[in-house]
mmCIF file of C-alpha atoms in Angstrom:
data_model
loop_
_atom_site.group_PDB
_atom_site.id
_atom_site.type_symbol
_atom_site.label_atom_id
_atom_site.label_comp_id
_atom_site.label_asym_id
_atom_site.label_seq_id
_atom_site.Cartn_x
_atom_site.Cartn_y
_atom_site.Cartn_z
ATOM 1 C CA MET A 1 6.559 7.140 -17.493
ATOM 2 C CA LYS A 2 5.230 10.716 -17.715
ATOM 3 C CA LYS A 3 1.726 9.470 -16.960
ATOM 4 C CA MET A 4 2.955 7.659 -13.842
ATOM 5 C CA CYS A 5 4.808 10.774 -12.656
ATOM 6 C CA LYS A 6 1.587 12.771 -13.087
ATOM 7 C CA ILE A 7 -0.333 10.182 -11.052
ATOM 8 C CA LEU A 8 2.269 10.317 -8.270
ATOM 9 C CA VAL A 9 2.163 14.139 -8.220
ATOM 10 C CA ALA A 10 -1.666 14.035 -8.127
ATOM 11 C CA ILE A 11 -1.577 11.641 -5.146
ATOM 12 C CA LEU A 12 0.850 13.869 -3.230
ATOM 13 C CA PHE A 13 -1.233 16.959 -4.087
ATOM 14 C CA ALA A 14 -4.462 15.275 -2.884
ATOM 15 C CA LEU A 15 -2.821 14.293 0.414
ATOM 16 C CA ALA A 16 -1.519 17.849 0.865
ATOM 17 C CA LEU A 17 -5.017 19.280 0.258
ATOM 18 C CA ALA A 18 -6.590 16.832 2.709
ATOM 19 C CA HIS A 19 -4.189 17.805 5.513
ATOM 20 C CA PRO A 20 -5.844 21.176 6.392
ATOM 21 C CA VAL A 21 -9.287 19.519 6.444
ATOM 22 C CA MET A 22 -8.112 17.274 9.263
ATOM 23 C CA ALA A 23 -8.588 19.091 12.568
ATOM 24 C CA LYS A 24 -6.318 19.004 15.615
ATOM 25 C CA ASP A 25 -8.594 16.536 17.365
ATOM 26 C CA SER A 26 -8.445 14.113 14.439
ATOM 27 C CA ASN A 27 -6.446 10.906 14.752
ATOM 28 C CA VAL A 28 -3.233 10.493 12.760
ATOM 29 C CA ASP A 29 -1.360 7.170 12.695
ATOM 30 C CA ILE A 30 2.177 6.551 11.483
ATOM 31 C CA SER A 31 2.835 2.907 10.584
ATOM 32 C CA LEU A 32 5.897 0.817 9.843
ATOM 33 C CA TYR A 33 5.200 -2.604 8.402
ATOM 34 C CA SER A 34 6.508 -5.602 6.517
ATOM 35 C CA VAL A 35 4.723 -6.653 3.346
ATOM 36 C CA THR A 36 4.785 -9.991 1.536
ATOM 37 C CA ARG A 37 3.187 -10.539 -1.863
ATOM 38 C CA PHE A 38 2.785 -13.697 -3.922
ATOM 39 C CA SER A 39 2.409 -13.468 -7.700
ATOM 40 C CA VAL A 40 -0.690 -15.151 -9.127
ATOM 41 C CA GLY A 41 -1.948 -15.706 -12.668
ATOM 42 C CA GLU A 42 0.138 -14.361 -15.543
ATOM 43 C CA LEU A 43 2.548 -12.578 -13.186
ATOM 44 C CA ALA A 44 3.558 -15.934 -11.660
ATOM 45 C CA LYS A 45 5.370 -16.729 -14.939
ATOM 46 C CA TYR A 46 7.895 -13.959 -14.190
ATOM 47 C CA SER A 47 8.160 -13.801 -10.388
ATOM 48 C CA SER A 48 7.205 -15.847 -7.355
ATOM 49 C CA CYS A 49 7.048 -13.478 -4.384
ATOM 50 C CA SER A 50 8.379 -10.358 -2.707
ATOM 51 C CA LEU A 51 9.253 -9.500 0.866
ATOM 52 C CA GLY A 52 9.786 -5.891 1.868
ATOM 53 C CA GLY A 53 8.578 -3.073 4.031
ATOM 54 C CA GLY A 54 6.717 0.174 4.029
ATOM 55 C CA ILE A 55 5.677 3.292 5.861
ATOM 56 C CA ALA A 56 2.224 4.833 6.002
ATOM 57 C CA ALA A 57 0.505 7.950 7.277
ATOM 58 C CA GLU A 58 -3.189 7.558 8.013
ATOM 59 C CA GLY A 59 -5.654 10.074 9.361
ATOM 60 C CA THR A 60 -9.340 10.489 10.111
ATOM 61 C CA PHE A 61 -11.536 13.552 9.825
ATOM 62 C CA SER A 62 -13.023 15.207 12.921
ATOM 63 C CA PHE A 63 -16.430 15.607 11.235
ATOM 64 C CA PHE A 64 -16.614 11.848 10.444
ATOM 65 C CA PRO A 65 -14.063 9.887 12.522
ATOM 66 C CA LEU A 66 -14.867 6.539 10.877
ATOM 67 C CA LEU A 67 -13.611 7.707 7.451
ATOM 68 C CA GLY A 68 -9.910 8.205 6.814
ATOM 69 C CA ILE A 69 -7.230 8.730 4.177
ATOM 70 C CA SER A 70 -3.902 6.983 3.836
ATOM 71 C CA GLY A 71 -0.617 7.466 2.025
ATOM 72 C CA ARG A 72 1.790 4.540 1.643
ATOM 73 C CA ALA A 73 5.321 3.975 0.336
ATOM 74 C CA GLU A 74 6.560 0.379 0.007
ATOM 75 C CA PHE A 75 9.817 -1.171 -1.172
ATOM 76 C CA ALA A 76 10.288 -4.885 -1.829
ATOM 77 C CA PRO A 77 12.765 -7.037 -3.759
ATOM 78 C CA MET A 78 11.089 -9.616 -6.028
ATOM 79 C CA ILE A 79 12.240 -13.158 -6.701
ATOM 80 C CA GLY A 80 12.419 -13.366 -10.502
ATOM 81 C CA LEU A 81 11.915 -16.710 -12.209
ATOM 82 C CA HIS A 82 14.043 -16.041 -15.321
ATOM 83 C CA ALA A 83 17.732 -16.985 -15.091
ATOM 84 C CA ASP A 84 18.756 -13.743 -16.817
ATOM 85 C CA ILE A 85 17.156 -11.513 -14.127
ATOM 86 C CA LYS A 86 19.945 -10.393 -11.764
ATOM 87 C CA SER A 87 17.731 -8.318 -9.457
ATOM 88 C CA TRP A 88 14.187 -6.961 -9.326
ATOM 89 C CA MET A 89 13.015 -4.265 -6.898
ATOM 90 C CA ASN A 90 9.480 -2.884 -6.620
ATOM 91 C CA ALA A 91 8.608 0.534 -5.218
ATOM 92 C CA ALA A 92 4.910 1.338 -4.726
ATOM 93 C CA PHE A 93 3.283 4.645 -3.788
ATOM 94 C CA THR A 94 -0.456 4.758 -3.051
ATOM 95 C CA ALA A 95 -3.133 6.999 -1.600
ATOM 96 C CA GLY A 96 -6.379 5.582 -0.319
ATOM 97 C CA LEU A 97 -9.569 5.794 1.663
ATOM 98 C CA TYR A 98 -10.482 3.571 4.575
ATOM 99 C CA LEU A 99 -13.351 3.010 6.974
ATOM 100 C CA ASN A 100 -12.866 2.281 10.705
ATOM 101 C CA LEU A 101 -15.312 -0.331 11.947
ATOM 102 C CA PRO A 102 -14.856 -0.920 15.715
ATOM 103 C CA LEU A 103 -15.246 -4.547 16.786
ATOM 104 C CA GLY A 104 -15.565 -4.375 20.560
ATOM 105 C CA LYS A 105 -13.097 -2.559 22.798
ATOM 106 C CA THR A 106 -9.822 -3.856 21.366
ATOM 107 C CA PHE A 107 -10.230 -4.441 17.609
ATOM 108 C CA ILE A 108 -10.912 -2.305 14.551
ATOM 109 C CA LEU A 109 -11.662 -3.690 11.093
ATOM 110 C CA ARG A 110 -10.317 -1.254 8.508
ATOM 111 C CA PRO A 111 -11.165 -1.982 4.853
ATOM 112 C CA GLU A 112 -9.008 0.225 2.611
ATOM 113 C CA LEU A 113 -8.970 0.937 -1.121
ATOM 114 C CA GLY A 114 -5.798 2.515 -2.522
ATOM 115 C CA TYR A 115 -4.655 3.724 -5.925
ATOM 116 C CA GLY A 116 -1.165 4.613 -7.097
ATOM 117 C CA VAL A 117 1.899 3.656 -9.034
ATOM 118 C CA GLN A 118 4.348 0.764 -8.777
ATOM 119 C CA LEU A 119 7.840 0.998 -10.230
ATOM 120 C CA HIS A 120 9.667 -2.192 -11.231
ATOM 121 C CA ILE A 121 13.446 -1.729 -11.296
ATOM 122 C CA VAL A 122 14.865 -4.757 -13.131
ATOM 123 C CA ASP A 123 18.539 -5.571 -13.737
ATOM 124 C CA SER A 124 18.846 -8.242 -16.416
ATOM 125 C CA THR A 125 21.224 -9.490 -19.077
ATOM 126 C CA ASN A 126 18.188 -9.520 -21.410
ATOM 127 C CA LYS A 127 17.750 -5.949 -22.759
ATOM 128 C CA ASN A 128 13.967 -6.518 -23.121
ATOM 129 C CA LEU A 129 13.600 -7.187 -19.388
ATOM 130 C CA ALA A 130 16.089 -4.601 -18.045
ATOM 131 C CA GLY A 131 15.008 -1.116 -16.999
ATOM 132 C CA VAL A 132 12.456 0.758 -14.945
ATOM 133 C CA PHE A 133 8.825 -0.007 -15.675
ATOM 134 C CA ALA A 134 5.759 1.663 -14.162
ATOM 135 C CA ASP A 135 2.260 0.290 -13.608
ATOM 136 C CA GLN A 136 -0.885 1.767 -12.149
ATOM 137 C CA ILE A 137 -2.034 -0.237 -9.140
ATOM 138 C CA VAL A 138 -5.259 -0.673 -7.239
ATOM 139 C CA GLN A 139 -4.889 -2.225 -3.808
ATOM 140 C CA PHE A 140 -7.513 -3.549 -1.411
ATOM 141 C CA SER A 141 -6.742 -4.520 2.173
ATOM 142 C CA GLY A 142 -8.770 -5.507 5.199
ATOM 143 C CA THR A 143 -6.654 -4.466 8.171
ATOM 144 C CA VAL A 144 -7.411 -5.681 11.670
ATOM 145 C CA LYS A 145 -5.971 -3.225 14.212
ATOM 146 C CA ILE A 146 -5.397 -4.496 17.716
ATOM 147 C CA ALA A 147 -5.242 -1.555 20.121
ATOM 148 C CA PRO A 148 -5.903 -1.075 23.848
ATOM 149 C CA LYS A 149 -8.500 1.647 23.229
ATOM 150 C CA PRO A 150 -9.191 1.966 19.501
ATOM 151 C CA LEU A 151 -10.258 5.330 18.056
ATOM 152 C CA GLN A 152 -9.773 7.168 21.376
ATOM 153 C CA ALA A 153 -6.332 6.562 22.810
ATOM 154 C CA LYS A 154 -2.950 7.747 21.699
ATOM 155 C CA GLY A 155 -0.311 5.052 21.499
ATOM 156 C CA PHE A 156 0.646 1.848 19.735
ATOM 157 C CA SER A 157 -1.438 -0.715 17.884
ATOM 158 C CA PHE A 158 -0.593 -3.913 16.020
ATOM 159 C CA ASP A 159 -1.881 -4.293 12.428
ATOM 160 C CA VAL A 160 -2.533 -7.430 10.353
ATOM 161 C CA ALA A 161 -3.910 -7.093 6.820
ATOM 162 C CA PRO A 162 -4.573 -9.462 3.929
ATOM 163 C CA LEU A 163 -3.890 -7.710 0.574
ATOM 164 C CA TYR A 164 -5.044 -7.927 -3.010
ATOM 165 C CA THR A 165 -3.114 -5.852 -5.559
ATOM 166 C CA LEU A 166 -4.113 -5.348 -9.192
ATOM 167 C CA LEU A 167 -1.512 -4.020 -11.641
ATOM 168 C CA THR A 168 -2.894 -2.648 -14.892
ATOM 169 C CA GLU A 169 -0.675 -2.973 -17.953
ATOM 170 C CA LYS A 170 -1.347 -2.288 -21.638
ATOM 171 C CA THR A 171 -1.685 -5.975 -22.482
ATOM 172 C CA ALA A 172 -2.813 -7.642 -19.243
ATOM 173 C CA ALA A 173 -4.028 -7.249 -15.683
ATOM 174 C CA LEU A 174 -1.568 -8.744 -13.190
ATOM 175 C CA HIS A 175 -2.316 -9.822 -9.624
ATOM 176 C CA TYR A 176 -0.657 -10.208 -6.233
ATOM 177 C CA LEU A 177 -2.052 -11.745 -3.055
ATOM 178 C CA GLY A 178 -0.276 -11.047 0.214
ATOM 179 C CA PHE A 179 -0.340 -9.587 3.691
ATOM 180 C CA ARG A 180 1.011 -6.757 5.852
ATOM 181 C CA LEU A 181 2.167 -6.978 9.463
ATOM 182 C CA GLY A 182 2.967 -3.767 11.233
ATOM 183 C CA LEU A 183 3.068 -1.458 14.176
ATOM 184 C CA SER A 184 1.220 1.871 14.244
ATOM 185 C CA TYR A 185 1.512 4.823 16.570
ATOM 186 C CA GLN A 186 -1.383 7.237 16.955
ATOM 187 C CA LEU A 187 -0.125 10.804 17.383
#
């Protein structure tokens, strides 16, 4: 748990250091979104899927407007497959880098690679399953942003993103496949 706290502090510190590098004329987006993940592989033995939401702050640099950084916080209840699991909540915190690739006048393709920590808060009658567990996560997404004037205009955009999430544990690598749907506002 101490290692995960250090990772979370390092992510917050990196985002705080990146803030001054971003100039006034840089773009900053705030996003609210829903996120759905389906367990695959070994993880599918314990859970089927999750449905939750998240918030993100994303920004580009004035010296290279196609490159950006992101910070995300997501919360989602899981559907556990064991009868003795009463409830299971996941909380994920990631920081990442993305690239804006304009596709015409209305669309942007935004591949993003994020790294962070995911907390599993499990309430169970089985003492071995109950508690708070932490995993390092690596997340890849390929967001398609639909905006009236991408990269130039202030205002709203609609985001759709397929997701792949890798959780690294001591004994196994666990996987999720899913998607995000959201609304962003460029400040």
